[in-house]
Every structure is written in C-alpha cells, then in structure tokens.
Amino acid sequence: MGLFCDVALPVPLDRTFTYSVEGDAAPVVGARVLVPFSGQRLMGVVVRVHGEAPAEGVEVKPVQAVLDEQALLPDELMRLAVWIAQYYVAPLGEVLRGMLPLAAEVKRQFVYRIGEAGRRVLYEGAAKGSSRRSKLTAEEQNREYAVLNYLEDGEVAKASALRSATQANKGLLDGMVRKKWLVREAAAEERDARRLEKVAVLVGPGAEGGVRLPRLNENQLAVMAEMAAVGGRILVRDLRRMEVPDSTLGTLVKRGLVVIEEVAQAFAMGGIQTAGKKSAHEHALNETQMEALGTLAVALERGKFAPHLLYGVTGSGKTAVYFAAMQRALLAGKSSLLLVPEIGLTPAMTGQMVAGFGSEVALLHSGLTPDERAEQWHRIRRGEARIVVGTRSAVFAPMVDLGLIIVDEEHDSSYKQEETPRYHGRDVAVMRGKLNEAVVVLGSATPSLESWANADRGRYARVEMLSRVMDRPLPAVELVDMRAEFQAVGKEEVFSRMLLEETKATLDRGEQAIILLNRRGYSFVVMCRSCGEKIECENCAISMTYHKPVEGTDGRAPAGQRLECHYCGFRRSVPKACLKCGSEHLYYLGAGSQQGEERLQELFPGARIGRMDRDTVRGRSDMERLLTRLHAGEINLLVGTQMIAKGHDIHGVTLVGVVGADFALGLPDFRAAERVFQLLTQVSGRAGRGDLPGKVVVQTYYPDHYAIQFAAKHDYPSFVAKEMNYRRWMHYPPFTVLANVIVQSDKLEEATGWAATLGRWFERTPMEKVRVLGPAAAPIVRLKRIYRYHFVLKAEKRSVLGETLRGMLRYAERQGIGRRNLVIDVDAVHLM
C-alpha cells in the first residue's frame, strides 16, 4: 500500500491537497514539503499522513522534497492553526504560512520553458524564414528566436540564465509568455538562511611573534599589523575600511598567512538608552503592584489556563508587574511571551527585558530581515530564548514550555491582522494560553469593551491598579472649544491660544511637551476653490495628502513636494491648475503633523523640535534614535501622530497637547467613540510620569461628547457604562458577534453583480438570528484599483455566524465567485 500526505498550501482555497510519498523519507505532520501545484513549486505544511488512496482516476503527484526531518510546528501550534482557520473562516494553508516566518529558507524564482506555440514558431522560422510581421524591431525578433533556441531541448531555465545567454529583457520575456511561446512557472528550492560573516584569522608565521615573515609590500604589512593589534582575528568588513586594495587580503590568503572563516553574524537586539532611569527589574513594587503580582503568581503556581484582565491607569507600573511575573515563570521553568502592538514599542520594552534577562531574550517583528526572523525563530524553537518580545505575529513563536502570555495595550487595533488570515492577536493569545495551560494577562489603561465584558461575565479575572506609582496624580485636563476659539480670533488656527501659552511656559521652565496631531503630511485635502473638485488618488477613492518639500530638496514629486495616497502609496506632483476646470486657485485644507512642526518652529524658534510619524520613522532604528534623543532631553517639543501616544515613558514630559483627535467621531464606525476615548486617555497618560505634575490641553469641536468628557475626567468605568448601552441597543459587540464581508473586483460591474447575487442568497436563506446589513458600497469604495462592496453580519451565536459564512462561501463557489474576490473579516475592527 502506498503512502500519502495531505498538505496545506498557501493558496486561497478552503481545502488541503493530497500527494504521494515516494522513497523512505516520509514526512511527519507539521513538517514542510515542496510540492507541484498548478505549474508552480510551492512550500506547504503536512497536516496528515495516511495510506488512503484517492478515488480511482484521480491523479496524485508526488512530494518533490521534504524540508524537515522532524515537525517544525508542534502539536499545539497545529491545533491552534486549525482553530484559527475555523474561527476566522480562513484557508488553513494561509494560516500556516503566517505561522512560519521562514520565507528566507525557501528561495522562490521564476523559470521558463518553451511552449507548444513557441516550438511551432521555431520550426516554421527554420523551414520558411521569418515573415518579420511584428511590431518588434529586427534585433528584438532575433532575441526572441535566440530564447526559443536556448529552450529547444525542453529543459527549464532560470530567468537570470536566460537573460544572460540571450540578452532578452523582462519585457521581451513577458511578451513571449503572453503569446504562449513560453511557459513561466514559479519554482521554490531550499536555501541556507543562516546569517554568516567572514573573519580573517592570522595563521602560520604571521601569528607567531618574532618569526621572520616572507617579503611583503606596504599594504600587506599594514593589514598584518592591524590584525596582530586586535589579537589575530578581525571581521573582513572591518578590514575593508582600511585604504588598501581588496586584492591585498586575497594575496595574504594565497601565501598561507591568513585564512578566512565564516562565523554567525551577531544579532543587534536594540533598545533605548535611558541614562539615569531604572529598568523595570530595578524597581521595588508598591502595595498595588504586589497585590497584582500576587494574583498572577498564584495562577502560575496552579499551572492551569487562567486569563486575566489587568486594568491599570496610565503610569501605574504595569510593566514592572509584567517583569516580575516573567521572573516567577522563569524560576518555575516556564517560558514567557510578551506582545506589544507596534514595532515602535519594541525598543523600549526590549531594552527593559535585555537589562533583566540578558541572552534569554528573543525578538520577533516585521522590522527584522527575513534571515534575522528565521534566526530568532530557530533560537526560540531550540529553547535558547525563553523570553520573547514581539508584535502580533510573535503569538506563533514556537516556545518551549510556555507558561505566561502577556498582551500589553490589549485594546490596540494593531493586533488585528488586515490581510488573510485576519486574526486578532489578543484573542489568538488567549486561545494559545488555553491550549498550553498557560496564564494570560491582557493589560491596558483603556481595555477593549470585549475584554471588559468578558471580565464582567467571569471569563477573565479582573486585576485593578487604580493609582500611579509613588501616588503621582493623573494629569489635569482642560478642554478648548475650537468653535468658540474661531469666534474669538476670527480665523482657523492649528493651535489654540491656551495650548501655545502652556507650551511656552513649559519650555521656559526647561520641561518637555508632546503635541498629538493625528494626521500625516502637511494638508490632507487639496481642493479647487472654483469648482470644489478634490484631488483624489487614481487608484483609490480617497483624497491625496499634500507633503511639503523639506529643506534641501528641489521640490520634485519623489523628493518632497508631492501628493501622496496613504493607502496605496501612489504619488504625483502638485498640479499647477485644477485637473477638472483648469483654475489655478487650489486650496489646501487641514493640518497634518508636518504643518504642525513647521508652525511650531515659527512660534518657538529656540525649541528643539522633533516629529514622530510614518514619514520620519521608516527604518528599524529610526524610532530608537528619536526616543533616545527624547529621553536625553535633546528634544524638548515633540509633535506627531498617534505613534506618540502608545506606551512611552518619558519622565520629563509635563505637557501634552491634543489637536484634531476628535475628527474620528465623524467616521462611519460603531467603535469611533471608543477609539477617541482610548486615544485621548493614552496620550494624556504621557504627561506627569516623573516628579513634576502633568497637564493636558485638548482642542475639540465636540466638547460635550461623552467620550471627550469622560476622557477629561480619566473616568473609564463611566465611559464603558454609557458606551455599553449604545452597543446593547444597536446589537453591536460585545453583545453580538460580527463579521464584515467584502466583495471585490477590479471591474465595477463584477463587484456590484456579485454583491447582488450574494445579497439575494442572504435574503432567501433561513438563518437563526443573523442580521445582514447590505450590500452597500464600502466607505472607501475603491482601494488599490479594486472596487469594494460589503455586508455586515451580526449574530447572537458565533457557531451560527461561522456556519452562515461557510454556507455563503459554498454558494459563491457554485456561482463562480472566486475566493480571492471575497474577504471575510470575523470580529472586524475596521469597517472602512
């Protein structure tokens, strides 16, 4: 009897695929394999090994390569993957692809082979000569025939080899594929992803002092002297900084004086330098922190699944409790996982963890290179790192003896994946804790309403920390009614008089201030004053943002002065006149963080101003450098987007200004009030964390809105009580379960037609207490040239919602609606 395996592949299909196993190397469940699929060679994960032959007449292709002798994913992660696929109605193969950050270990490339049409053209050309009936030049036609001749034997060729041998460019090869002269296939093969670097080592006479060396020239002697001065071993890249030819080192190697070795490249863990400030493990816990730790310690001793909601006001010392709990877990022989919502928070948290746990710490986030991610992943899997700090995807880290999972800022929407599989990192963390019998801690000063409701229902144990460390007061909050401000000054201003007065006084006292202006760019709308037309992205139904040229550029679109879409990245230069009516009167509306920085520089020329947004923080180290400067006092006035609101602990900040954060109250999203309250509370918490008290100035057009009022009073329980009433009345989470279904296509008629087809299915299909809203155009109806229509489904039971969605998928498949054209977002955080 033959042996077969079912493989989950990273394709948008809700099924696995069966392959035959040949030879003695039988794969195990959880191992990676390379298999043929639809003209490609894909990497998949084995989910089942069996002897059940497929039905008669069904062709089964063999596994081409087994990449792992042992299961790369342990049983608990395989079970977690199956749960995610079921819960979020996602293809299992795409879930497993997200679990394995090992793309660096598989090299993907395109190969070409001659097609039947190409073979006919080649033979006809040889028999009759070319007719030259082509739009291509004679030289390009000759290159086409050169490609066909190169591939005549039927073997495949890599794109690089083909271009090198025939001088054919990518455009020519693409044209031949379109004419079906060539067949292009995606291939995959195993690759060594170890990060190695070369070290030069002195050997022979060169390594022995006082021994006469053979005759050397000046450059060779300089290299030998440099190596001897550092103990005989030096990185080759360090040697190259010397002003000597590259051939010098090669000559020394040939003469047997130096050998080149490959060693593992050091990994830069990073972290923020905070001179004079204690790390989390150096703080003595106060009474409130000890009570919180005591609750977690009891749960750790029991060794059973125990989810906790740690509700602590900003500045209450939650990080110190996290650290102490991780120490307890480590002493008990257990590993700990700490999730943070964004890469921007990893430098500070990593610095704290490394200071306390040293080499036990591993780091996982998307800012690492593929090779670095693979290296850290394998360290964790081997048990070399028992403390893992990372963003959302780190919830899949292959940890040994996992005993504690901490989700910091658990309310943050960054934990929700916005591409398939659309999982929520917080909820997956809870399920992983359940599968591992681990303690789970969800920490926040503004918990999500879902987590608060779970605590109310007894599913989570609630732990409260209601005072700041050292009994420091929460900052006083003052509201500025921008409607009254406009009446008083007679024009629209970015900053109110009160905010400017408070900022000046803060800087004069030698303290630091932070101003939140939650929009990137200079102005977020460019509009024609004559006809009212807005300049929109050519790919998305959204206004383009104006970015002013920075000092030292020539003003061309790529360098600075440009309009940019923050959804697809499309850029264009600023037009001289309206694209619709030709008027030269273009009006720039709204203020972004770039304009805020410029205005502050005009008002406070002596201030040391910094800006934190996606334009200034692009690379892995940008955030570290900026925060290090802020901690050191090199920056005393920071302006930025919501990146500045999350988790930063800068003791010199005594003033926080909030500008334009309430615009989100006008968005078509039932979570708008919750988001505004959370943002205001979080950014307010950056003030007064040191010895000096803090103050917050909030500019708003909705001073009477309950989210604004309760945020000003730091009254989370009262906000929750009021918001819960609205959610209950309108049947929104946490009182129902929700899914957003998007029907999408690059053709408008297809998107609308398919939406109507599914709408009719929903109307005639009996469903148990499932409400369907739609179909309707999505708030952003066109995104990246894709038209989007959506349904919002609300149900009382999750099982009913899941079955309804799976039934819709089966019907869509029968109607010829591709799985790629349907986006299912269970527990959707954004409905845009």
Coordinates of N, CA, C and O in Angstrom, one line a residue, residues 252-368:
L252 N 47.4 37.6 0.8 CA 47.8 37.0 2.1 C 47.2 35.6 2.3 O 47.9 34.7 2.9
V253 N 46.0 35.4 1.8 CA 45.3 34.1 1.9 C 46.1 33.1 1.0 O 46.4 32.0 1.5
K254 N 46.5 33.5 -0.2 CA 47.2 32.6 -1.1 C 48.6 32.2 -0.5 O 49.0 31.1 -0.7
R255 N 49.2 33.1 0.2 CA 50.5 32.9 0.7 C 50.5 32.1 2.0 O 51.5 31.9 2.7
G256 N 49.3 31.8 2.5 CA 49.1 31.0 3.7 C 49.3 31.7 5.0 O 49.5 31.1 6.1
L257 N 49.3 33.0 5.0 CA 49.4 33.8 6.2 C 48.1 34.1 6.9 O 48.1 34.5 8.1
V258 N 47.0 34.1 6.1 CA 45.7 34.4 6.6 C 44.7 33.3 6.1 O 44.9 32.9 4.9
V259 N 43.8 32.9 6.9 CA 42.7 32.1 6.5 C 41.4 32.9 6.7 O 41.3 33.7 7.6
I260 N 40.4 32.6 5.9 CA 39.0 33.2 6.0 C 38.1 32.2 6.6 O 37.9 31.1 6.1
E261 N 37.4 32.5 7.7 CA 36.4 31.6 8.4 C 35.1 32.3 8.3 O 35.0 33.6 8.2
E262 N 34.0 31.5 8.3 CA 32.7 32.0 8.4 C 32.1 31.8 9.8 O 32.2 30.7 10.3
V263 N 31.6 32.9 10.4 CA 31.0 32.8 11.7 C 29.6 33.3 11.7 O 29.3 34.1 10.8
A264 N 28.9 33.0 12.7 CA 27.5 33.5 12.8 C 27.5 35.0 13.1 O 28.3 35.5 13.9
Q265 N 26.7 35.7 12.3 CA 26.7 37.2 12.5 C 25.9 37.6 13.8 O 24.9 37.0 14.1
A266 N 26.5 38.5 14.5 CA 25.8 38.9 15.7 C 24.5 39.6 15.4 O 24.3 40.3 14.4
F267 N 23.5 39.4 16.3 CA 22.2 40.0 16.2 C 22.1 41.2 17.1 O 22.4 41.1 18.3
A268 N 21.7 42.4 16.5 CA 21.6 43.6 17.3 C 20.2 43.6 17.9 O 19.2 43.8 17.2
M269 N 20.1 43.4 19.2 CA 18.8 43.4 19.9 C 18.2 44.7 20.0 O 17.0 44.9 19.9
G270 N 19.0 45.8 20.0 CA 18.4 47.1 20.1 C 18.1 47.5 21.5 O 18.4 46.9 22.5
G271 N 17.3 48.6 21.6 CA 16.9 49.1 22.9 C 17.2 50.6 23.0 O 18.1 51.1 22.3
I272 N 16.5 51.3 23.9 CA 16.7 52.7 24.0 C 17.6 53.0 25.2 O 17.5 52.4 26.3
Q273 N 18.5 53.9 25.0 CA 19.4 54.3 26.1 C 18.7 55.3 27.0 O 18.3 56.4 26.5
T274 N 18.6 55.0 28.2 CA 17.9 55.9 29.2 C 18.8 56.2 30.4 O 18.6 55.5 31.4
A275 N 19.7 57.0 30.2 CA 20.7 57.3 31.3 C 20.0 57.8 32.5 O 19.1 58.7 32.5
G276 N 20.3 57.2 33.7 CA 19.8 57.7 34.9 C 18.4 57.2 35.3 O 17.9 57.5 36.3
K277 N 17.8 56.3 34.4 CA 16.5 55.8 34.6 C 16.5 54.3 34.9 O 17.2 53.6 34.2
K278 N 15.8 53.9 35.9 CA 15.9 52.5 36.3 C 15.1 51.6 35.3 O 14.1 52.1 34.7
S279 N 15.6 50.4 35.1 CA 14.8 49.4 34.3 C 13.8 48.8 35.2 O 13.7 49.0 36.4
A280 N 12.9 48.1 34.5 CA 11.7 47.5 35.2 C 12.1 46.6 36.4 O 11.5 46.6 37.5
H281 N 13.2 45.8 36.2 CA 13.6 44.9 37.2 C 14.3 45.5 38.4 O 14.5 44.9 39.5
E282 N 14.6 46.8 38.3 CA 15.3 47.5 39.4 C 14.3 48.2 40.3 O 14.7 48.8 41.4
H283 N 13.0 48.3 40.0 CA 12.0 49.0 40.8 C 11.5 48.1 41.9 O 11.2 46.9 41.7
A284 N 11.4 48.6 43.1 CA 10.7 47.9 44.2 C 9.2 48.1 44.0 O 8.7 49.2 43.8
L285 N 8.4 47.0 44.0 CA 7.0 47.1 43.8 C 6.3 47.7 45.0 O 6.6 47.5 46.1
N286 N 5.3 48.6 44.6 CA 4.4 49.1 45.7 C 3.3 48.2 46.1 O 3.2 47.1 45.5
E287 N 2.5 48.6 47.0 CA 1.5 47.6 47.5 C 0.5 47.2 46.4 O 0.2 46.0 46.3
T288 N 0.1 48.1 45.6 CA -0.9 47.8 44.5 C -0.2 46.8 43.5 O -0.9 45.8 43.1
Q289 N 1.0 47.1 43.2 CA 1.7 46.2 42.2 C 1.9 44.8 42.9 O 1.8 43.8 42.2
M290 N 2.2 44.8 44.1 CA 2.4 43.5 44.8 C 1.1 42.7 44.8 O 1.1 41.4 44.7
E291 N 0.0 43.3 45.0 CA -1.3 42.6 45.0 C -1.6 42.1 43.6 O -2.0 40.9 43.5
A292 N -1.3 42.8 42.6 CA -1.5 42.3 41.2 C -0.6 41.2 40.9 O -1.0 40.1 40.4
L293 N 0.7 41.3 41.3 CA 1.7 40.2 41.1 C 1.2 39.0 41.9 O 1.4 37.8 41.4
G294 N 0.7 39.2 43.1 CA 0.3 38.0 43.9 C -0.8 37.2 43.2 O -0.8 36.0 43.2
T295 N -1.7 37.9 42.6 CA -2.8 37.2 41.9 C -2.2 36.4 40.8 O -2.6 35.2 40.5
L296 N -1.3 37.0 40.0 CA -0.7 36.3 38.9 C 0.2 35.1 39.4 O 0.2 34.0 38.7
A297 N 0.9 35.3 40.5 CA 1.8 34.3 41.0 C 1.0 33.0 41.4 O 1.4 31.9 41.2
V298 N -0.2 33.2 42.0 CA -1.0 32.1 42.4 C -1.4 31.3 41.2 O -1.4 30.1 41.2
A299 N -1.8 32.1 40.1 CA -2.2 31.4 38.9 C -1.1 30.6 38.3 O -1.3 29.5 37.8
L300 N 0.1 31.2 38.3 CA 1.3 30.5 37.8 C 1.6 29.2 38.5 O 2.0 28.2 38.0
E301 N 1.4 29.3 39.9 CA 1.7 28.1 40.7 C 0.7 26.9 40.4 O 1.1 25.8 40.4
R302 N -0.5 27.3 40.0 CA -1.5 26.3 39.7 C -1.2 25.6 38.4 O -1.6 24.4 38.2
G303 N -0.6 26.3 37.5 CA -0.2 25.7 36.2 C -1.4 25.4 35.3 O -1.3 24.4 34.5
K304 N -2.4 26.1 35.4 CA -3.6 25.9 34.6 C -3.9 27.2 33.8 O -3.5 28.3 34.1
F305 N -4.7 27.0 32.8 CA -5.1 28.2 32.0 C -5.9 29.2 32.8 O -6.9 28.8 33.5
A306 N -5.4 30.4 32.8 CA -6.1 31.4 33.7 C -5.9 32.8 33.0 O -4.9 33.4 33.0
P307 N -7.0 33.3 32.3 CA -6.9 34.6 31.7 C -7.2 35.7 32.6 O -8.1 35.6 33.4
H308 N -6.4 36.8 32.6 CA -6.6 37.9 33.5 C -6.7 39.2 32.7 O -5.9 39.4 31.7
L309 N -7.5 40.1 33.1 CA -7.5 41.5 32.5 C -6.9 42.4 33.6 O -7.4 42.6 34.7
L310 N -5.7 42.9 33.2 CA -5.0 43.8 34.1 C -5.4 45.3 33.8 O -4.8 45.8 32.8
Y311 N -6.3 45.9 34.5 CA -6.7 47.2 34.2 C -6.0 48.2 35.2 O -6.2 48.2 36.4
G312 N -5.0 48.9 34.6 CA -4.2 49.8 35.4 C -4.1 51.2 34.7 O -3.9 51.3 33.5
V313 N -4.4 52.3 35.4 CA -4.3 53.6 34.9 C -2.9 53.8 34.3 O -2.0 53.2 34.6
T314 N -2.8 54.8 33.4 CA -1.5 55.2 32.8 C -0.5 55.6 33.9 O -0.9 56.3 34.8
G315 N 0.7 55.0 33.9 CA 1.7 55.3 34.9 C 1.5 54.5 36.2 O 2.2 54.8 37.2
S316 N 0.7 53.5 36.2 CA 0.5 52.7 37.4 C 1.6 51.6 37.6 O 1.6 51.0 38.7
G317 N 2.5 51.4 36.6 CA 3.6 50.5 36.8 C 3.2 49.1 36.3 O 3.7 48.1 36.9
K318 N 2.5 49.0 35.2 CA 2.1 47.6 34.7 C 3.3 46.9 34.2 O 3.4 45.7 34.4
T319 N 4.3 47.6 33.6 CA 5.5 46.9 33.0 C 6.3 46.3 34.1 O 6.8 45.2 33.9
A320 N 6.4 46.9 35.3 CA 7.1 46.3 36.4 C 6.4 45.0 36.9 O 7.1 44.0 37.2
V321 N 5.1 45.0 36.8 CA 4.4 43.7 37.2 C 4.6 42.7 36.1 O 4.8 41.5 36.5
Y322 N 4.6 43.1 34.8 CA 4.9 42.1 33.8 C 6.2 41.4 34.1 O 6.4 40.2 34.0
F323 N 7.2 42.3 34.3 CA 8.6 41.8 34.5 C 8.7 40.8 35.7 O 9.3 39.7 35.6
A324 N 8.0 41.2 36.8 CA 8.1 40.3 38.0 C 7.4 39.0 37.7 O 7.9 37.9 38.2
A325 N 6.3 39.0 37.0 CA 5.6 37.8 36.7 C 6.4 36.9 35.7 O 6.4 35.7 35.9
M326 N 7.1 37.5 34.8 CA 8.0 36.7 33.9 C 9.2 36.1 34.7 O 9.6 35.0 34.4
Q327 N 9.7 36.8 35.7 CA 10.7 36.2 36.6 C 10.2 35.0 37.3 O 10.9 34.0 37.4
R328 N 8.9 35.1 37.8 CA 8.3 34.0 38.5 C 8.2 32.8 37.5 O 8.5 31.6 37.9
A329 N 7.7 33.1 36.3 CA 7.6 32.0 35.3 C 8.9 31.3 35.0 O 9.0 30.1 34.9
L330 N 9.9 32.1 34.9 CA 11.3 31.6 34.5 C 11.8 30.7 35.6 O 12.4 29.7 35.4
L331 N 11.6 31.2 36.9 CA 12.1 30.3 38.0 C 11.3 29.0 38.1 O 11.9 28.0 38.6
A332 N 10.1 29.0 37.6 CA 9.3 27.8 37.6 C 9.6 26.9 36.3 O 9.0 25.9 36.1
G333 N 10.6 27.3 35.5 CA 11.0 26.6 34.3 C 10.1 26.8 33.1 O 10.1 26.0 32.2
K334 N 9.4 27.9 33.1 CA 8.4 28.2 32.1 C 8.9 29.4 31.2 O 9.6 30.3 31.7
S335 N 8.5 29.4 29.9 CA 8.9 30.5 29.0 C 7.8 31.5 29.1 O 6.6 31.2 29.5
S336 N 8.1 32.8 28.7 CA 7.1 33.9 28.7 C 7.1 34.6 27.3 O 8.2 34.8 26.7
L337 N 5.9 35.0 26.9 CA 5.8 35.7 25.7 C 5.1 37.1 26.0 O 4.1 37.1 26.7
L338 N 5.8 38.1 25.5 CA 5.2 39.5 25.7 C 4.9 40.1 24.4 O 5.8 40.3 23.5
L339 N 3.7 40.4 24.1 CA 3.2 41.0 22.9 C 3.0 42.5 23.1 O 2.5 43.0 24.1
V340 N 3.5 43.3 22.1 CA 3.3 44.8 22.1 C 2.6 45.1 20.7 O 2.8 44.4 19.8
P341 N 1.8 46.2 20.7 CA 1.0 46.4 19.5 C 1.8 46.8 18.3 O 1.4 46.6 17.1
E342 N 2.9 47.6 18.4 CA 3.6 48.1 17.3 C 5.1 48.0 17.5 O 5.6 47.9 18.6
I343 N 5.8 48.0 16.3 CA 7.3 47.9 16.4 C 7.9 49.1 17.2 O 8.9 48.9 17.9
G344 N 7.2 50.2 17.1 CA 7.7 51.4 17.8 C 7.8 51.2 19.3 O 8.6 51.9 20.0
L345 N 7.1 50.2 19.9 CA 7.2 50.0 21.3 C 8.2 48.9 21.7 O 8.5 48.7 22.9
T346 N 8.7 48.2 20.7 CA 9.7 47.1 21.0 C 11.0 47.7 21.5 O 11.6 47.0 22.3
P347 N 11.6 48.8 21.0 CA 12.9 49.2 21.5 C 12.9 49.4 23.0 O 13.8 48.9 23.7
A348 N 11.9 50.2 23.5 CA 11.8 50.4 25.0 C 11.6 49.1 25.7 O 12.3 48.9 26.7
M349 N 10.7 48.3 25.3 CA 10.4 47.0 26.0 C 11.6 46.1 25.9 O 11.9 45.4 26.9
T350 N 12.2 46.0 24.7 CA 13.3 45.1 24.6 C 14.5 45.5 25.5 O 15.1 44.7 26.1
G351 N 14.7 46.9 25.5 CA 15.8 47.3 26.4 C 15.6 46.9 27.9 O 16.5 46.5 28.6
Q352 N 14.3 47.0 28.3 CA 14.0 46.6 29.7 C 14.2 45.1 29.9 O 14.8 44.7 30.9
M353 N 13.8 44.3 28.9 CA 13.9 42.9 29.0 C 15.3 42.4 29.0 O 15.8 41.5 29.8
V354 N 16.1 43.0 28.1 CA 17.5 42.6 28.0 C 18.3 43.0 29.2 O 19.2 42.2 29.7
A355 N 18.0 44.1 29.8 CA 18.6 44.6 31.1 C 18.4 43.5 32.2 O 19.2 43.3 33.0
G356 N 17.2 42.9 32.2 CA 16.9 42.0 33.2 C 17.2 40.5 32.9 O 17.6 39.7 33.8
F357 N 17.0 40.1 31.7 CA 17.1 38.7 31.3 C 18.3 38.4 30.4 O 18.5 37.2 30.1
G358 N 18.9 39.4 29.9 CA 20.1 39.1 29.0 C 19.9 38.3 27.8 O 18.9 38.6 27.0
S359 N 20.7 37.3 27.6 CA 20.6 36.5 26.4 C 19.4 35.6 26.3 O 19.2 34.9 25.3
E360 N 18.6 35.5 27.4 CA 17.3 34.7 27.3 C 16.3 35.4 26.4 O 15.3 34.8 26.1
V361 N 16.5 36.6 26.0 CA 15.5 37.4 25.2 C 15.7 37.2 23.7 O 16.8 37.2 23.2
A362 N 14.5 37.0 23.0 CA 14.5 36.9 21.6 C 13.5 38.0 21.1 O 12.5 38.3 21.9
L363 N 13.6 38.4 19.9 CA 12.8 39.5 19.4 C 12.2 39.0 18.0 O 12.9 38.4 17.2
L364 N 10.9 39.3 17.9 CA 10.2 38.9 16.6 C 9.3 40.0 16.2 O 8.3 40.4 16.9
H365 N 9.6 40.6 15.1 CA 8.6 41.6 14.5 C 9.0 41.8 13.0 O 10.0 41.3 12.5
S366 N 8.1 42.5 12.3 CA 8.3 42.6 10.8 C 9.4 43.5 10.4 O 9.8 43.6 9.3
G367 N 10.0 44.2 11.4 CA 11.1 45.1 11.1 C 12.4 44.4 10.9 O 13.4 44.9 10.4
L368 N 12.5 43.1 11.3 CA 13.7 42.3 11.1 C 13.8 41.8 9.6 O 12.7 41.7 8.9

